[in-house]
Coordinates of C-alpha atoms in Angstrom, one line a residue:
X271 CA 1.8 11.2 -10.2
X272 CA 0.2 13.5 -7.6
X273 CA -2.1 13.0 -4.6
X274 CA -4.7 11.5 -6.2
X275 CA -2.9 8.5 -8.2
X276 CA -1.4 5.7 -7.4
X277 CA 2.1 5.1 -8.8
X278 CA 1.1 4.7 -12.4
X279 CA -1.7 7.3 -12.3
X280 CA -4.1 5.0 -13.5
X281 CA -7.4 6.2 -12.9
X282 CA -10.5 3.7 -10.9
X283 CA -12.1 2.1 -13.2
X284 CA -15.6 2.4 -13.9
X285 CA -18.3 0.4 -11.9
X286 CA -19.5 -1.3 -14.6
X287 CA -16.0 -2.4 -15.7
X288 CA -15.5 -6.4 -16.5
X289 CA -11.9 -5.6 -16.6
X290 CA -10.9 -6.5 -12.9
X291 CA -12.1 -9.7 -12.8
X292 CA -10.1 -12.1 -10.7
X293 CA -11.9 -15.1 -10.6
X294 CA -10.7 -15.8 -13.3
X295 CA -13.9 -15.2 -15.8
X296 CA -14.1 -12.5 -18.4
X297 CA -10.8 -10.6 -19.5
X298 CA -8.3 -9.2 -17.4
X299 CA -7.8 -5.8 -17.5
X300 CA -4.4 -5.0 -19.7
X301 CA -4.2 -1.5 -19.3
X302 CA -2.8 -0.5 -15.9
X303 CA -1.8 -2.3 -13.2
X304 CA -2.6 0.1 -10.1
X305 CA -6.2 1.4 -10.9
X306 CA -7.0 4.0 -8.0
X307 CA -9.5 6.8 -6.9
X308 CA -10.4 9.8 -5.7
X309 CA -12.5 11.3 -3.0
X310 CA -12.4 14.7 -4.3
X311 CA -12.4 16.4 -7.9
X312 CA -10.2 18.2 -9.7
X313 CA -9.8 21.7 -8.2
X314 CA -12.6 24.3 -10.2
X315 CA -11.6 27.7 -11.2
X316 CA -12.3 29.0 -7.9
X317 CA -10.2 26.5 -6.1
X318 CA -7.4 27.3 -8.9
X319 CA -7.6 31.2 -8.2
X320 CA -7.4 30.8 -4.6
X321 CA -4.8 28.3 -4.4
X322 CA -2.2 30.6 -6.6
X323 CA -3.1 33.5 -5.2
X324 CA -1.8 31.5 -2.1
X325 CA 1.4 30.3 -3.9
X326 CA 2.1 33.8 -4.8
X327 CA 1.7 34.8 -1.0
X328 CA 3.9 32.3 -0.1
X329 CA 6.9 33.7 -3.0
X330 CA 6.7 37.0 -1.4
X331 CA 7.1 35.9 1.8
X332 CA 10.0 33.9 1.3
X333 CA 11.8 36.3 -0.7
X334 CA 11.2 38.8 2.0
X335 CA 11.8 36.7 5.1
X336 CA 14.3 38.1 7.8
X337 CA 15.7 35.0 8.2
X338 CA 16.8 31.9 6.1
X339 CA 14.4 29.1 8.6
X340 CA 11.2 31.9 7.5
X341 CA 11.8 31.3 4.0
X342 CA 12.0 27.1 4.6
X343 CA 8.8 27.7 6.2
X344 CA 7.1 29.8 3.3
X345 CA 8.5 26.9 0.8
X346 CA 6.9 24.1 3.1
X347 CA 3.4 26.0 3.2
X348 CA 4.0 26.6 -1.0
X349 CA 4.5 22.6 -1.2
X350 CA 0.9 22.0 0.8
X351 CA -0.5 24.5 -1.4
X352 CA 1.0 22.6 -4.3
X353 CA -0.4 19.3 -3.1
X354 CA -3.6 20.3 -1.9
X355 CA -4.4 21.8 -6.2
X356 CA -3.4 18.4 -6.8
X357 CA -0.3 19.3 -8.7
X358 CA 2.4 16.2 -9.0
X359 CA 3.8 15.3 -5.7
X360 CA 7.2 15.5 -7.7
X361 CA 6.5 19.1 -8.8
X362 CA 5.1 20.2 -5.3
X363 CA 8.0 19.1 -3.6
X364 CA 10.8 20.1 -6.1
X365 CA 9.8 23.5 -7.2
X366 CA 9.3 25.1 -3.7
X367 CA 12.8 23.7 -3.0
X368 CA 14.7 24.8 -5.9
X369 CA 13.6 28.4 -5.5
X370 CA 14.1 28.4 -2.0
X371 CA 17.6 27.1 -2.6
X372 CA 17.8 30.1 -4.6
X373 CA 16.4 32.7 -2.4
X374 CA 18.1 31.4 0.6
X375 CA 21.7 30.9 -1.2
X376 CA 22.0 32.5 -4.4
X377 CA 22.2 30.6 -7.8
X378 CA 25.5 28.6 -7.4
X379 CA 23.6 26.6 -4.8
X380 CA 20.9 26.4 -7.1
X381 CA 22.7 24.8 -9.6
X382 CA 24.5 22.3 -7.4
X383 CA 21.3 21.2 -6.2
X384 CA 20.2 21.1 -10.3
X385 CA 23.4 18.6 -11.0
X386 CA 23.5 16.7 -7.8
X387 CA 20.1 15.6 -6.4
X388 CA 18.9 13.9 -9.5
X389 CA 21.8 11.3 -9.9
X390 CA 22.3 10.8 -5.6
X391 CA 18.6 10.4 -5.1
X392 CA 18.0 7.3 -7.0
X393 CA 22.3 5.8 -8.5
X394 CA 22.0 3.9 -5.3
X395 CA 22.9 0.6 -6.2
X396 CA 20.2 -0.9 -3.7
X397 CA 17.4 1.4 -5.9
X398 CA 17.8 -1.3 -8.2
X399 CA 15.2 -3.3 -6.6
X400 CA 12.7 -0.7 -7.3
X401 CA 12.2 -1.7 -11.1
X402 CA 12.9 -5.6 -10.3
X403 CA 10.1 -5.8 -7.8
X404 CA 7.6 -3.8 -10.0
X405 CA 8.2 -5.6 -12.7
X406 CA 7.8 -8.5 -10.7
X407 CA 4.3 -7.7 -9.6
X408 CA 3.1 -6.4 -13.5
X409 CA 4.1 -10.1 -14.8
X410 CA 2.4 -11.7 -12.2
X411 CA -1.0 -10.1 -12.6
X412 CA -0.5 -10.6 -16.7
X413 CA 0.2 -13.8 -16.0
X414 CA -3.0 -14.1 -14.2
X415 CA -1.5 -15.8 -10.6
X416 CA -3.2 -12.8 -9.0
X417 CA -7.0 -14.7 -9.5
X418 CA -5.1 -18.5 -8.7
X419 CA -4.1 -17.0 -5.5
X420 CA -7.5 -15.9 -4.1
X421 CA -9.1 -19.2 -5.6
X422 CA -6.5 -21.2 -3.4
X423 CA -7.1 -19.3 -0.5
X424 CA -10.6 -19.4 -0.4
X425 CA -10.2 -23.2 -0.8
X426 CA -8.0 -23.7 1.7
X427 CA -9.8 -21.8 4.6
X428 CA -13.4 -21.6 3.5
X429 CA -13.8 -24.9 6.0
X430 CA -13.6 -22.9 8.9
X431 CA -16.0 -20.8 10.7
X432 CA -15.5 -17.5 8.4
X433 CA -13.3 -19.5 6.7
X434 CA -14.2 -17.5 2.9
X435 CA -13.2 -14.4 5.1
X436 CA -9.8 -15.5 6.5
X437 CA -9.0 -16.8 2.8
X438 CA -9.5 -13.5 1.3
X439 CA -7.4 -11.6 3.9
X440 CA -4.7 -13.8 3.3
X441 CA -5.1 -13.6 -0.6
X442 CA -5.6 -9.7 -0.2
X443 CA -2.2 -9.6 2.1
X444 CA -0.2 -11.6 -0.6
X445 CA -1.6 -9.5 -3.5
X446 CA -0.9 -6.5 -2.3
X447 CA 2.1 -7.3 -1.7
X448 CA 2.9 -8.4 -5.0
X449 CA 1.1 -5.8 -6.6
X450 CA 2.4 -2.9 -4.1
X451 CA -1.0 -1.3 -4.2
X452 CA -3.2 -1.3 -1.4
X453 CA -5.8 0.3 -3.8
X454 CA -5.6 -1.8 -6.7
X455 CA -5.7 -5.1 -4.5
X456 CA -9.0 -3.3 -3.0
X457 CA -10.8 -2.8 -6.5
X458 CA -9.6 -6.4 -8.0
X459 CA -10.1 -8.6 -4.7
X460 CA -13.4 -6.5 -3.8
X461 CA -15.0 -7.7 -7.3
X462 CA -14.3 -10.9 -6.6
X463 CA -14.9 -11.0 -2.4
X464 CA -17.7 -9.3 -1.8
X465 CA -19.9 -11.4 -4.3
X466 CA -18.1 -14.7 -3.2
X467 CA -18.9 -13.8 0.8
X468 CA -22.4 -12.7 0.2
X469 CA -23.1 -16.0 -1.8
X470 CA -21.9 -17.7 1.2
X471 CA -24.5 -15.8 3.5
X472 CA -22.4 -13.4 4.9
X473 CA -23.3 -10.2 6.6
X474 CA -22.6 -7.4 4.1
X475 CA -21.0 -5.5 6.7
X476 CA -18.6 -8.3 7.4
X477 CA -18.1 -8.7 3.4
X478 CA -17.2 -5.2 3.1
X479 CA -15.1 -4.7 6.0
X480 CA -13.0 -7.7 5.8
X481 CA -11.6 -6.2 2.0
X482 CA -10.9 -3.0 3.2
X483 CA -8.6 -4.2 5.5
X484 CA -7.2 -7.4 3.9
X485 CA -4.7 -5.3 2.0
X486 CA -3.6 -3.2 4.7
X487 CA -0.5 -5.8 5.5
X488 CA 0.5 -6.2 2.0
X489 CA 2.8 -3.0 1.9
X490 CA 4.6 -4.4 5.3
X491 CA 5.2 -8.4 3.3
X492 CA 8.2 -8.5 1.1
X493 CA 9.0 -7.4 -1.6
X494 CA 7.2 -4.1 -0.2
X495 CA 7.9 -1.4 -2.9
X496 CA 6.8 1.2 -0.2
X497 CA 10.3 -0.3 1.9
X498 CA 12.4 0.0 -0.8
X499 CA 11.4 3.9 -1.3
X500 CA 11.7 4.5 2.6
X501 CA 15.1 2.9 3.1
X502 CA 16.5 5.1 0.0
X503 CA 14.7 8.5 1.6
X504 CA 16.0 7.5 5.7
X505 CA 19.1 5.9 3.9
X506 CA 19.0 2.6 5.8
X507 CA 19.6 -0.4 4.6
X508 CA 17.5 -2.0 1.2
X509 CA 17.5 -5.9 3.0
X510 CA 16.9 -5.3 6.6
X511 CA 14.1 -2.5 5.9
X512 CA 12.1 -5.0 3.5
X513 CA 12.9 -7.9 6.2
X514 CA 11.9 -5.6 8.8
X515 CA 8.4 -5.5 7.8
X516 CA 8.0 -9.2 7.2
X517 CA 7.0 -9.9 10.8
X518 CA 4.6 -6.9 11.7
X519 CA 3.2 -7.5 8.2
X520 CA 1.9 -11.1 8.5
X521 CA 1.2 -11.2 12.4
X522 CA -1.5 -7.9 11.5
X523 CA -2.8 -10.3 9.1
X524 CA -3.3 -13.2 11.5
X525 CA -4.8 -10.6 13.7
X526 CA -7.4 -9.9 11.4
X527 CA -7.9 -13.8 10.3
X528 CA -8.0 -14.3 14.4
X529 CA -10.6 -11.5 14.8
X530 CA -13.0 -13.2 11.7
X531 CA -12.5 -16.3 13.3
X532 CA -14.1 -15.5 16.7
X533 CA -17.0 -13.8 15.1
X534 CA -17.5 -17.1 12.8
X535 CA -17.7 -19.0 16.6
X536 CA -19.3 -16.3 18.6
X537 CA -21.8 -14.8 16.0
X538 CA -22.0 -17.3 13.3
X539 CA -25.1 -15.7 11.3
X540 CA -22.4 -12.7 10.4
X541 CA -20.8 -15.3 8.4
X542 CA -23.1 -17.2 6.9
X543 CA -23.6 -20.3 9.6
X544 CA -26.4 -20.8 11.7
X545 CA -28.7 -19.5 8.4
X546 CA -29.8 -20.2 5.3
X547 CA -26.3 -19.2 3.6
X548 CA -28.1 -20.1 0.1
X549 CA -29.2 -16.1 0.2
X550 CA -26.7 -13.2 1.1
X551 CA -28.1 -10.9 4.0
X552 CA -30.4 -8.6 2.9
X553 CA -30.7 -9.5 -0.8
X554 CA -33.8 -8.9 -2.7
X555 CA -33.3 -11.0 -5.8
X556 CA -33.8 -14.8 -6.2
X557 CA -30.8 -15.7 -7.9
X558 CA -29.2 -18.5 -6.3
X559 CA -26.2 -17.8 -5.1
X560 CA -25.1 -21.6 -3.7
X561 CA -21.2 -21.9 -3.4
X562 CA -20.0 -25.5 -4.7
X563 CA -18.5 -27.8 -1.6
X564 CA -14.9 -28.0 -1.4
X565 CA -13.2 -30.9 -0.7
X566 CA -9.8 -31.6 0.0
X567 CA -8.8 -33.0 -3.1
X568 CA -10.1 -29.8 -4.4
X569 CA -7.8 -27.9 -1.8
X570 CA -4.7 -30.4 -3.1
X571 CA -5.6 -30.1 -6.8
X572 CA -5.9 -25.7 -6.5
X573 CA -2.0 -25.8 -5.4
X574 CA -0.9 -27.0 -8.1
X575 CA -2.4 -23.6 -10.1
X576 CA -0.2 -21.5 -7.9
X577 CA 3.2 -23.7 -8.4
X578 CA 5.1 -20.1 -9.8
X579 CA 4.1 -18.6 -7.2
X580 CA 5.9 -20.7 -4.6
X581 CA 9.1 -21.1 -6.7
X582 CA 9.1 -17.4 -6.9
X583 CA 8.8 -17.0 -3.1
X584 CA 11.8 -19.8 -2.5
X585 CA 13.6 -18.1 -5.1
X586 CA 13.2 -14.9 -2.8
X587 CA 13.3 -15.5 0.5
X588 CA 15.1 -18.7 0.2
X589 CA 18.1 -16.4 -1.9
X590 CA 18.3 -13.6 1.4
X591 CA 18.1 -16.1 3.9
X592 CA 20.8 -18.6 2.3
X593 CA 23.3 -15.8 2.1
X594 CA 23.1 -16.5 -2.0
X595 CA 21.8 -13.4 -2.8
X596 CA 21.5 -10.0 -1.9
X597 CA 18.4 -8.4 -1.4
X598 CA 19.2 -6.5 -5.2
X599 CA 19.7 -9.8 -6.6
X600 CA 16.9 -11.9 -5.5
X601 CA 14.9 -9.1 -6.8
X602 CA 16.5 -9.9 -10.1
X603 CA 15.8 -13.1 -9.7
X604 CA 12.4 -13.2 -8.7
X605 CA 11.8 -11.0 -12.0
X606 CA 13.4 -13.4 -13.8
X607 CA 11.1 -16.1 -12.6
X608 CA 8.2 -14.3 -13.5
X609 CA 9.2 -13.6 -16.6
X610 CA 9.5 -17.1 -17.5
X611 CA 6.2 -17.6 -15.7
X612 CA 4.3 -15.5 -17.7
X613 CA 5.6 -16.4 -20.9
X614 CA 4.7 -20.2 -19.6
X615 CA 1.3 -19.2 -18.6
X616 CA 0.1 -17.1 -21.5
X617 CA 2.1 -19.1 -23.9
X618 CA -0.8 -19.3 -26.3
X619 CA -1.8 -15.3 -25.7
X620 CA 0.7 -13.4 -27.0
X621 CA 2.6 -13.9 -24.1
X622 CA 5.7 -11.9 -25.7
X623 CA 2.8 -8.7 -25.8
X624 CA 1.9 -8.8 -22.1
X625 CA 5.9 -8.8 -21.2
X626 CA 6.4 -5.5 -23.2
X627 CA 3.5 -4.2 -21.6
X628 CA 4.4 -4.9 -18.4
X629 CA 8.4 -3.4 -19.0
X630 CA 6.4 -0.1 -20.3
X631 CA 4.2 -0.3 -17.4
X632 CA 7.4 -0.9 -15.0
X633 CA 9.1 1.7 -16.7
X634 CA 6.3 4.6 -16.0
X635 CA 5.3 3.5 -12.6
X636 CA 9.2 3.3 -11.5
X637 CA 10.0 6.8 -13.5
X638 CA 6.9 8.1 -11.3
X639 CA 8.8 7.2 -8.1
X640 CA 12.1 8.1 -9.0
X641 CA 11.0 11.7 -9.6
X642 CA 9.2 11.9 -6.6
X643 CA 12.2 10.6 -4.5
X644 CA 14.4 13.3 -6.6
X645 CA 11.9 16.2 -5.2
X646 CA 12.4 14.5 -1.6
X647 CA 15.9 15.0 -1.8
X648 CA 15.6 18.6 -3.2
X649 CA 13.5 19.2 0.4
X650 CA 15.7 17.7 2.0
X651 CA 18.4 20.2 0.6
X652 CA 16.3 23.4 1.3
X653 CA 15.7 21.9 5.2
X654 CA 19.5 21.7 5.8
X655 CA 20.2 25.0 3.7
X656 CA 17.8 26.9 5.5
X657 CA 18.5 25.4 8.8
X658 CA 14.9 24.3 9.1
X659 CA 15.4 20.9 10.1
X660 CA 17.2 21.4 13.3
X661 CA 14.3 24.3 14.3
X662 CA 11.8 21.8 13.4
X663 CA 13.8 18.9 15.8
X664 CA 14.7 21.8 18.4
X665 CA 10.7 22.4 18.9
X666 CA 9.6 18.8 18.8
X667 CA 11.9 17.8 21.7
X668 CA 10.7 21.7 23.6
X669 CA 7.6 20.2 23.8
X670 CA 8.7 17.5 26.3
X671 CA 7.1 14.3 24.5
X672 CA 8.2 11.3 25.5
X673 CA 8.8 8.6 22.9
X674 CA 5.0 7.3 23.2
X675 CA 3.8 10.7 23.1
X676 CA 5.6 11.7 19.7
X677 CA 3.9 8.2 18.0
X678 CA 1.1 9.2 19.0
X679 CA 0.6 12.6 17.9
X680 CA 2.2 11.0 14.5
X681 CA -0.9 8.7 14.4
X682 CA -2.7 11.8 14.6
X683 CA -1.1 13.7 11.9
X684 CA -1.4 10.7 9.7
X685 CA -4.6 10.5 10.3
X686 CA -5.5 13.7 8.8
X687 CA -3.5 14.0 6.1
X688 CA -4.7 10.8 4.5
X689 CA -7.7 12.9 3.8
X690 CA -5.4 13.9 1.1
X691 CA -2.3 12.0 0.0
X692 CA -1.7 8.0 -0.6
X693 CA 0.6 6.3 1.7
X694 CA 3.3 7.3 -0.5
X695 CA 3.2 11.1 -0.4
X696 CA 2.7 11.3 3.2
X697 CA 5.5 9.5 3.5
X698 CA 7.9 11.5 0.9
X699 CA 6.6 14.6 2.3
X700 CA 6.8 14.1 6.1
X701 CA 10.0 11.6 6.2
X702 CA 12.7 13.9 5.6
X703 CA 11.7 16.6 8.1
X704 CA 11.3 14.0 10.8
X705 CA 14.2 11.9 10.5
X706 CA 16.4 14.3 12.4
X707 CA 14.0 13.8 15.3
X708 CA 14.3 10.2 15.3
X709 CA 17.7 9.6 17.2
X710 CA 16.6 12.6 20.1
X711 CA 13.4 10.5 20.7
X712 CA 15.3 7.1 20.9
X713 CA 13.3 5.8 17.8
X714 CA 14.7 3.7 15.4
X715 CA 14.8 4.1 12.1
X716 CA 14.3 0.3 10.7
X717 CA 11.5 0.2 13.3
X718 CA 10.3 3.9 12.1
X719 CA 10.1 2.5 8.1
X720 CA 7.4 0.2 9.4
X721 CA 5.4 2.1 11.1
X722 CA 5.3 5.0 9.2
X723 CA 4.1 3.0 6.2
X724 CA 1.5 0.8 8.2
X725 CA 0.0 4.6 9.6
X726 CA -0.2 5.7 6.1
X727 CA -2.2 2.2 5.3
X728 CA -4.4 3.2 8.4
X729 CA -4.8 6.9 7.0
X730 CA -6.2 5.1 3.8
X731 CA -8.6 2.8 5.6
X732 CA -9.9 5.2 8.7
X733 CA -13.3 6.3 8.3
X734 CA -14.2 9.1 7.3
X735 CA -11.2 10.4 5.4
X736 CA -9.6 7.6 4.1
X737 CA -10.1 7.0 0.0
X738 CA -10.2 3.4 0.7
X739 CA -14.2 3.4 2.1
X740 CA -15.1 5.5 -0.8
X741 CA -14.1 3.1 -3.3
X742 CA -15.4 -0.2 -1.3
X743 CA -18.7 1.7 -1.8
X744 CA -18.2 2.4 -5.4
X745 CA -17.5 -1.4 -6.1
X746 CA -20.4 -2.4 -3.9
X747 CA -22.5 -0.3 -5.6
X748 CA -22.4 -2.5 -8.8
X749 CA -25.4 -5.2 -9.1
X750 CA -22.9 -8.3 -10.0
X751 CA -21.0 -7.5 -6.7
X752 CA -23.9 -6.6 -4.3
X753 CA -26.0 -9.9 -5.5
X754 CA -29.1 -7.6 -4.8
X755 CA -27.8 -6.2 -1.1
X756 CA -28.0 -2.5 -0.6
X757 CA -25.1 -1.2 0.9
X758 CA -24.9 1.7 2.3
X759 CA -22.0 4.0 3.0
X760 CA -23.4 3.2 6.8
X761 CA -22.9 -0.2 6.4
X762 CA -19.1 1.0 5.6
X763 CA -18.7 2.6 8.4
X764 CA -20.1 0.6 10.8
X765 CA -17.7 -2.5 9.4
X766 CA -14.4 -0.2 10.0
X767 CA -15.4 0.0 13.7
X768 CA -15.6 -3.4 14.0
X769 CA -12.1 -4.1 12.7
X770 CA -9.9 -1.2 12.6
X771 CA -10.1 -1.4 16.9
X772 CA -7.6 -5.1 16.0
X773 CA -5.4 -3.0 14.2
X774 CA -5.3 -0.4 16.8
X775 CA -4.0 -2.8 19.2
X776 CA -1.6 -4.0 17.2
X777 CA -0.4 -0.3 16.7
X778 CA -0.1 -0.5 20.4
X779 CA 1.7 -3.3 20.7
X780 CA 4.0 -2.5 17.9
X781 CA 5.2 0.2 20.2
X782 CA 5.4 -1.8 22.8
X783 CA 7.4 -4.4 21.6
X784 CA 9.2 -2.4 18.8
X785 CA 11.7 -5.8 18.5
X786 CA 9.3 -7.4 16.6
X787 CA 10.6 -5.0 13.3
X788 CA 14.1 -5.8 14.1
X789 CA 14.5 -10.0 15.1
X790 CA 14.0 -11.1 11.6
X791 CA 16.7 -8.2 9.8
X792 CA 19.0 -9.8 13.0
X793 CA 18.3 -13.2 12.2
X794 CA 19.0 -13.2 8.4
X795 CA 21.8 -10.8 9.3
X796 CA 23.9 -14.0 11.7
X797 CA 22.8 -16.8 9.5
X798 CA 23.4 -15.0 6.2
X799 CA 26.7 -12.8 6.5
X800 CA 24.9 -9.7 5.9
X801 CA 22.4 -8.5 3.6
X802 CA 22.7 -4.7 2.7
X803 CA 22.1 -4.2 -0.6

């Protein structure tokens, strides 16, 4: 895995690709469960030359450095290097760290970092989770619940004024979660949204913008692979971490279902009222692109297509807040479900095929993150060998930031590096050098878990260096999805600045009221006896 795949590396697929279909037409893609993209290309011979002359800079420095914080600094300057020639976040963070360790301290060091850090990064019994939840998620798009969910949602809410809108950010918010990728969600519920809205008349602005940001949430929602990884690195917790993002998660999307609601009253032609909705905006063909009428035995009939999905949820939420299960074992049994799900579903597919390709799928996309969590212990070795972590903490509280002026120069940073990384290298890479400055800036770290990984979500989404835009345009560029519409990377644009100032303010007020992270992890905690691991 490095900065430019998601956690199984699975590359984007094509435009003209069938296999992301989640209407439910046409045949679901098999191969990979987290397709993903790329705003930049491999790095050319030039790029290459550069980038290890650089590396090599880097070595000498650190093994001439007066001092053991220089050479921490020369290792953290290799690792950017690393990441920037797109080598394997695993590899950019472990290498640097291993020779530093032995540059700083000498090869006994070295080899007690060798024998330690790969067993106590990832025996935590809590880490267990990990391969429950992504297995969880693999079975449940072979089983096809994925499409059911979107179909239900758009039935449910397509009533209302941007009702097909507020469906699919709901739909996108629970897939993501599922899935636990933001990017995947985007290519699969983008095929099927964009063509869906546009049917319905909708501005193609509107269409776009509401899938970037539908799976912006889905990270937060339990079970939120992306939690599990950040309580492991900050060592918090497994059950109040993925609790603490339940809250934040679903009140953003509300936010954004609140925010297409007032533009369905206050400029209906944006979303297909007040117009002929039997012609998307803009289009230039003359196929008709009618949606059916829904009525509410249609609404009552589509729950019953999603029945899994709600026993899986009781099975969930219902084991953690019940005190029946730990967080480790209603992952297990939330697996479990899903397994019998699957085979139930696809019981005349080869259902006994999908299952083994979703355990080999589970297997590489949870190897992927396990290595990269080893290398985030290794740095976090070479910061306390080298004393580079209390330097780094020492300067960050010099500079006389209060608490609100530390989050927001983090926004900042975040910002720009998701020109580069996925939420889940910024994180690995930025985490363990600024835990240490958490307690010193009053910050906590349940409440920091949250709002680190909804930044890296923004990072993904802000225009114009998150990869999220770029691949929105990619989709819409395909004839079945536009319907004839021409949009433009403009039009992209201009759709993030109509919704990215909601999530802004909910940034805001997360900081404002940080309790909102914590009332939920307190609630289960009184009713439920606990819920660490």
């Amino acid at each position: 895995m490095n900065a430019n795949t998601d956690l199984t590396g699975a590359p984007l697929p094509p435009d003209d690709s069938s296999s992301a279909n989640i209407t439910g037409t046409g045949r679901p893609n098999t191969t990979a469960l987290f397709p993903t993209g790329s705003r930049r290309e491999r790095p050319g011979s030039l790029a290459l030359t550069i980038g290890f002359g650089l590396v090599a800079v880097c070595l000498a420095g650190l093994f001439t450095s007066p001092s053991a914080a220089i050479g921490g600094a020369w290792c953290i300057g290799m690792m950017l290097v690393l990441l920037f020639l797109s080598a394997p976040v695993a590899i950019a963070l472990s290498v640097p760290s291993i020779i530093g360790v032995y540059a700083v301290s000498g090869i006994p060091a070295t080899m007690n970092i060798l024998s330690t850090a790969p067993f106590s990064a990832v025996s935590d019994w809590s880490m267990s989770v990990l391969p429950m939840f992504i297995f969880m998620g693999m079975l449940l798009t072979q089983s096809g619940l994925s499409g059911k969910v979107y179909r239900v949602a758009d039935h449910w809410f397509s009533w209302l004024p941007g009702g097909i809108g507020i469906g699919t950010t709901f739909a996108g918010a629970g897939l993501s979660a599922v899935t636990g990728s933001t990017i995947g969600m985007t290519y699969a519920l983008g095929r099927a949204g964009i063509p869906e809205m546009l049917k319905a008349g909708y501005d193609r602005r509107m269409a776009v913008g509401t899938i970037m940001v539908s799976g912006m949430t889905g990270n937060l929602i339990p079970p939120s692979i992306l939690m599990v990884v950040y309580a492991g690195i900050a060592s918090v917790p497994v059950g109040p971490a993925l609790m603490a993002g339940a809250v934040p998660g679903i009140l953003l999307a509300v936010c954004f279902a609140c925010f297409i609601f007032a533009i369905g009253v206050i400029a209906p032609k944006l979303v297909g009222r007040g117009q002929n909705a039997q012609t998307a905006t803009d289009a230039t063909d003359s196929t008709d692109t009618t949606r059916p009428r829904t009525t509410w035995r249609d609404r009552l009939t589509s729950l019953t297509s999603v029945w899994g999905f709600a026993v899986i949820l009781v099975v969930l939420f219902g084991g953690m807040f019940s005190g029946i299960f730990t967080p480790t074992e209603a992952g297990a049994a939330a697996a479990l479900c899903s397994l019998l799900l699957c085979l139930w579903e696809k019981r005349s597919q080869t259902p006994w095929r999908k299952v083994a390709d979703s355990a080999m799928a589970t297997v590489a996309a949870t190897s992927a993150i396990f290595f990269i969590m080893i290398g985030a212990t290794m740095l976090t070795s070479l910061l306390a060998i080298t004393g580079l972590a209390p330097i780094l903490t020492g300067l960050i509280t010099d500079l006389g930031l209060s608490r609100i002026g530390f989050l927001l120069v983090l926004i900042v940073l975040y910002i720009v590096m998701g020109m580069f990384f996925d939420t889940l290298s910024m994180m690995l890479l930025t985490i363990p050098i600024l835990l240490p400055t958490l307690e010193t800036m009053g910050v906590s770290p349940l409440w920091f878990g949250v709002f680190v990984v909804l930044l890296g979500e923004f990072a993904m989404v802000t225009p114009p260096v998150g990869i999220i835009p770029y691949i929105v345009h990619s989709i819409a560029k395909n004839p079945e999805v536009n319907l004839g519409a021409t949009v433009t990377l403009r039009d992209i644009f201009i759709s993030l600045l109509w919704f990215l100032p909601v999530g802004v303010i909910f940034l805001i007020l997360m900081v404002a009221v940080p309790g909102m992270t914590e009332w939920l992890p307190d609630l289960i905690s009184r009713t439920s006896g606990g819920m660490s691991g």
